[in-house]
Short mmCIF file of C-alpha atoms in Angstrom, two decimals:
data_model
loop_
_atom_site.label_atom_id
_atom_site.label_comp_id
_atom_site.label_asym_id
_atom_site.label_seq_id
_atom_site.Cartn_x
_atom_site.Cartn_y
_atom_site.Cartn_z
CA LYS K 1 19.66 2.17 3.17
CA ALA K 2 18.29 -1.32 3.34
CA GLY K 3 14.62 -1.64 2.47
CA VAL K 4 11.82 -3.19 4.47
CA THR K 5 12.46 -6.85 5.15
CA GLN K 6 9.90 -9.48 5.99
CA THR K 7 10.43 -12.98 7.24
CA PRO K 8 9.63 -15.62 6.36
CA ARG K 9 8.85 -15.06 2.68
CA TYR K 10 6.72 -18.19 2.40
CA LEU K 11 4.83 -20.17 4.99
CA ILE K 12 2.51 -23.16 4.93
CA LYS K 13 0.31 -23.88 7.93
CA THR K 14 -2.75 -25.97 8.66
CA ARG K 15 -6.11 -24.86 9.99
CA GLY K 16 -6.15 -24.18 13.70
CA GLN K 17 -2.45 -23.39 13.95
CA GLN K 18 -1.07 -19.98 14.72
CA VAL K 19 1.58 -18.01 12.87
CA THR K 20 3.92 -15.10 13.59
CA LEU K 21 5.25 -12.88 10.82
CA SER K 22 8.11 -10.45 11.25
CA CYS K 23 8.87 -7.07 9.71
CA SER K 24 12.00 -4.94 9.98
CA PRO K 25 11.38 -1.35 8.86
CA ILE K 26 13.81 0.96 7.15
CA SER K 27 16.35 2.30 9.60
CA GLY K 28 14.99 5.41 11.32
CA HIS K 29 11.35 4.71 10.47
CA ARG K 30 9.09 4.52 13.49
CA SER K 31 5.77 3.68 11.85
CA VAL K 32 4.93 0.18 10.68
CA SER K 33 1.68 -0.81 8.97
CA TRP K 34 0.40 -4.23 8.00
CA TYR K 35 -1.83 -5.14 5.07
CA GLN K 36 -3.45 -8.31 3.81
CA GLN K 37 -3.77 -8.93 0.08
CA THR K 38 -6.09 -11.54 -1.40
CA PRO K 39 -7.42 -11.96 -4.94
CA GLY K 40 -10.98 -11.43 -3.76
CA GLN K 41 -10.61 -8.53 -1.32
CA GLY K 42 -7.55 -6.78 -2.67
CA LEU K 43 -5.28 -4.88 -0.29
CA GLN K 44 -6.79 -4.36 3.14
CA PHE K 45 -5.35 -2.44 6.07
CA LEU K 46 -4.77 -4.53 9.19
CA PHE K 47 -3.14 -2.22 11.73
CA GLU K 48 -0.51 0.40 12.26
CA TYR K 49 2.06 0.87 15.00
CA PHE K 50 4.04 3.92 15.96
CA SER K 51 6.47 4.06 18.87
CA GLU K 52 5.29 0.66 20.13
CA THR K 53 1.63 1.75 20.24
CA GLN K 54 -1.15 0.61 17.96
CA ARG K 55 -2.52 3.77 16.33
CA ASN K 56 -5.02 2.40 13.83
CA LYS K 57 -6.79 -0.89 13.33
CA GLY K 58 -8.69 -2.25 10.36
CA ASN K 59 -11.79 -4.43 10.34
CA PHE K 60 -10.26 -7.78 11.14
CA PRO K 61 -11.21 -10.25 13.89
CA GLY K 62 -9.30 -10.40 17.14
CA ARG K 63 -7.39 -13.43 15.88
CA PHE K 64 -5.18 -10.91 14.13
CA SER K 65 -2.85 -9.08 16.47
CA GLY K 66 0.45 -7.33 16.33
CA ARG K 67 3.09 -5.55 18.30
CA GLN K 68 6.04 -3.28 17.82
CA PHE K 69 9.31 -3.39 19.68
CA SER K 70 11.50 -0.55 20.88
CA ASN K 71 13.73 -0.91 17.81
CA SER K 72 10.61 -0.41 15.62
CA ARG K 73 10.60 -3.99 14.40
CA SER K 74 7.10 -5.39 14.28
CA GLU K 75 5.43 -8.75 14.41
CA MET K 76 1.92 -9.79 13.54
CA ASN K 77 0.25 -12.92 14.83
CA VAL K 78 -2.71 -14.84 13.51
CA SER K 79 -4.19 -17.44 15.83
CA THR K 80 -6.54 -20.31 14.99
CA LEU K 81 -5.82 -20.09 11.30
CA GLU K 82 -8.65 -20.46 8.80
CA LEU K 83 -8.47 -21.31 5.11
CA GLY K 84 -9.50 -17.73 4.31
CA ASP K 85 -6.37 -16.39 5.99
CA SER K 86 -4.32 -17.56 3.01
CA ALA K 87 -2.95 -14.34 1.62
CA LEU K 88 0.05 -12.16 0.99
CA TYR K 89 0.82 -10.19 4.14
CA LEU K 90 2.60 -6.92 3.49
CA CYS K 91 4.42 -4.69 5.89
CA ALA K 92 5.14 -1.03 5.20
CA SER K 93 7.27 1.44 7.08
CA SER K 94 7.12 5.19 7.19
CA ALA K 95 9.06 7.95 8.87
CA GLY K 96 5.95 9.13 10.71
CA LEU K 97 2.20 9.40 10.76
CA GLU K 98 1.85 12.60 8.77
CA ARG K 99 -0.46 12.34 5.77
CA ARG K 100 2.29 13.43 3.41
CA ASN K 101 4.63 10.60 4.41
CA GLU K 102 5.15 7.87 1.87
CA GLN K 103 5.08 4.23 2.88
CA PHE K 104 7.74 1.77 1.83
CA PHE K 105 6.54 -1.77 1.39
CA GLY K 106 8.37 -5.02 1.92
CA PRO K 107 8.13 -7.99 -0.44
CA GLY K 108 5.51 -9.68 1.71
CA THR K 109 5.03 -13.05 3.35
CA ARG K 110 2.96 -15.51 1.37
CA LEU K 111 0.89 -17.56 3.85
CA THR K 112 -0.91 -20.69 2.70
CA VAL K 113 -3.35 -22.35 5.08
CA LEU K 114 -4.23 -25.98 4.29
CA ASP A 1 -12.80 6.87 4.58
CA ALA A 2 -12.98 8.90 1.42
CA LYS A 3 -13.38 6.86 -1.75
CA THR A 4 -11.68 7.01 -5.11
CA THR A 5 -12.89 5.76 -8.49
CA GLN A 6 -10.51 4.54 -11.17
CA PRO A 7 -10.96 2.69 -14.46
CA ASN A 8 -10.36 -1.04 -14.07
CA SER A 9 -7.82 -1.21 -16.87
CA MET A 10 -5.98 0.87 -19.44
CA GLU A 11 -3.66 0.15 -22.31
CA SER A 12 -0.72 2.13 -23.56
CA ASN A 13 1.95 1.86 -26.19
CA GLU A 14 5.58 1.88 -25.19
CA GLU A 15 7.26 5.31 -25.18
CA GLU A 16 3.93 7.13 -25.29
CA PRO A 17 2.51 9.22 -22.44
CA VAL A 18 -0.12 7.68 -20.19
CA HIS A 19 -2.78 9.58 -18.29
CA LEU A 20 -4.36 7.61 -15.44
CA PRO A 21 -7.49 9.31 -14.07
CA CYS A 22 -8.89 9.20 -10.56
CA ASN A 23 -12.14 10.68 -9.25
CA HIS A 24 -12.45 11.59 -5.58
CA SER A 25 -15.52 13.79 -5.29
CA THR A 26 -15.79 13.40 -1.49
CA ILE A 27 -12.25 14.56 -0.78
CA SER A 28 -11.86 16.76 2.27
CA GLY A 29 -9.67 19.80 2.51
CA THR A 30 -6.90 18.01 4.38
CA ASP A 31 -6.76 14.76 2.41
CA TYR A 32 -3.53 14.10 0.55
CA ILE A 33 -3.75 12.33 -2.80
CA HIS A 34 -1.28 9.46 -2.99
CA TRP A 35 -0.47 7.17 -5.89
CA TYR A 36 1.11 3.77 -5.48
CA ARG A 37 1.73 1.03 -8.00
CA GLN A 38 2.17 -2.68 -7.66
CA LEU A 39 4.25 -4.57 -10.15
CA PRO A 40 3.58 -8.30 -10.56
CA SER A 41 4.77 -10.35 -7.59
CA GLN A 42 5.98 -7.30 -5.66
CA GLY A 43 4.74 -5.13 -2.82
CA PRO A 44 3.23 -1.74 -3.65
CA GLU A 45 5.62 1.06 -4.50
CA TYR A 46 5.13 4.75 -3.79
CA VAL A 47 4.84 6.87 -6.93
CA ILE A 48 3.85 10.42 -6.00
CA HIS A 49 1.58 12.46 -3.78
CA GLY A 50 0.11 15.94 -3.63
CA LEU A 51 -2.31 18.17 -1.78
CA THR A 52 -3.38 21.04 -4.01
CA SER A 53 -0.68 21.88 -6.53
CA ASN A 54 0.58 19.79 -9.40
CA VAL A 55 3.66 17.75 -8.53
CA ASN A 56 6.52 16.27 -10.48
CA ASN A 57 9.14 13.73 -9.55
CA ARG A 58 11.47 11.40 -11.41
CA MET A 59 8.77 8.78 -11.84
CA ALA A 60 5.69 10.74 -12.81
CA SER A 61 3.63 13.92 -12.63
CA LEU A 62 0.44 14.45 -10.68
CA ALA A 63 -2.12 16.90 -12.00
CA ILE A 64 -4.77 17.90 -9.45
CA ALA A 65 -8.00 19.58 -10.53
CA GLU A 66 -8.68 23.01 -9.12
CA ASP A 67 -11.64 21.74 -7.08
CA ARG A 68 -9.57 18.69 -6.02
CA LYS A 69 -12.37 16.32 -6.97
CA SER A 70 -10.17 14.53 -9.48
CA SER A 71 -6.54 13.97 -10.30
CA THR A 72 -4.46 12.44 -13.08
CA LEU A 73 -1.23 10.52 -12.83
CA ILE A 74 0.94 11.14 -15.86
CA LEU A 75 3.68 8.79 -16.97
CA HIS A 76 5.55 10.78 -19.59
CA ARG A 77 6.98 7.87 -21.57
CA ALA A 78 5.61 4.47 -20.70
CA THR A 79 8.00 1.55 -20.66
CA LEU A 80 7.28 -2.15 -20.36
CA ARG A 81 8.42 -1.92 -16.75
CA ASP A 82 5.54 0.46 -16.01
CA ALA A 83 3.00 -2.33 -16.48
CA ALA A 84 1.41 -2.56 -13.04
CA VAL A 85 -1.72 -1.89 -11.02
CA TYR A 86 -1.91 1.79 -10.12
CA TYR A 87 -3.74 2.84 -6.98
CA CYS A 88 -5.06 6.30 -6.24
CA ILE A 89 -5.51 6.76 -2.49
CA LEU A 90 -6.80 9.54 -0.29
CA ARG A 91 -4.85 9.68 2.92
CA ASP A 92 -6.97 11.22 5.65
CA GLN A 93 -5.41 10.26 8.93
CA GLY A 94 -2.52 8.44 10.43
CA GLY A 95 -0.65 5.92 8.43
CA LYS A 96 -3.33 3.75 6.96
CA LEU A 97 -3.75 3.53 3.23
CA ILE A 98 -7.17 2.47 1.96
CA PHE A 99 -6.62 0.75 -1.37
CA GLY A 100 -9.35 0.48 -3.99
CA GLN A 101 -9.26 -1.86 -6.96
CA GLY A 102 -6.82 0.31 -8.89
CA THR A 103 -6.17 0.55 -12.62
CA GLU A 104 -4.32 -2.26 -14.30
CA LEU A 105 -2.03 -0.68 -16.89
CA SER A 106 -0.72 -2.80 -19.72
CA VAL A 107 2.02 -1.50 -22.00
CA LYS A 108 2.38 -2.80 -25.53
CA PRO A 109 5.76 -2.83 -27.28
#
């Protein structure tokens, strides 16, 4: 089975722009979660989607949004980029929402905001 | 969200066992204990999880205290490839994982 794929792998944007990141989960997985990783804050949960519905959301401003499509692929969008949004954005897929399910992470998208 | 406490860093020698501790005194009865690791320049990788009983898989063993307030991840023979940050996570609902600072494991040849 192919793993979780994320595109693009690297991205450079300027302040004020918006960006869309894409995540393709493992085939058959219906849950997709997004995380932000920075040196200062570590790994922080952004949101989680299951069957095209947002099930959980972390403590991030409304500039961060996401969606999931019927084929379970997911996108996250960050509008009005700020310097502090520079981070590694990780996507993880899981077979379901049960607490015992493991999450499989992609390689991440490295976003740099100038 | 229930919290976990781990040492910031640990060192090990290659081919020796490693015991990575985790305290989770506020764990609830339905929380699963998950361990993930993150190798340099990679996304986190699932290692093992458990609820009440000790667990073994090809990567590691998980020893859970009887009162569930602590657990230990055991790598039976550390290799240089095991150098990573190890995260102990309590999974209480849905899919979200709440990562702490983790333990940075270094392995000396």
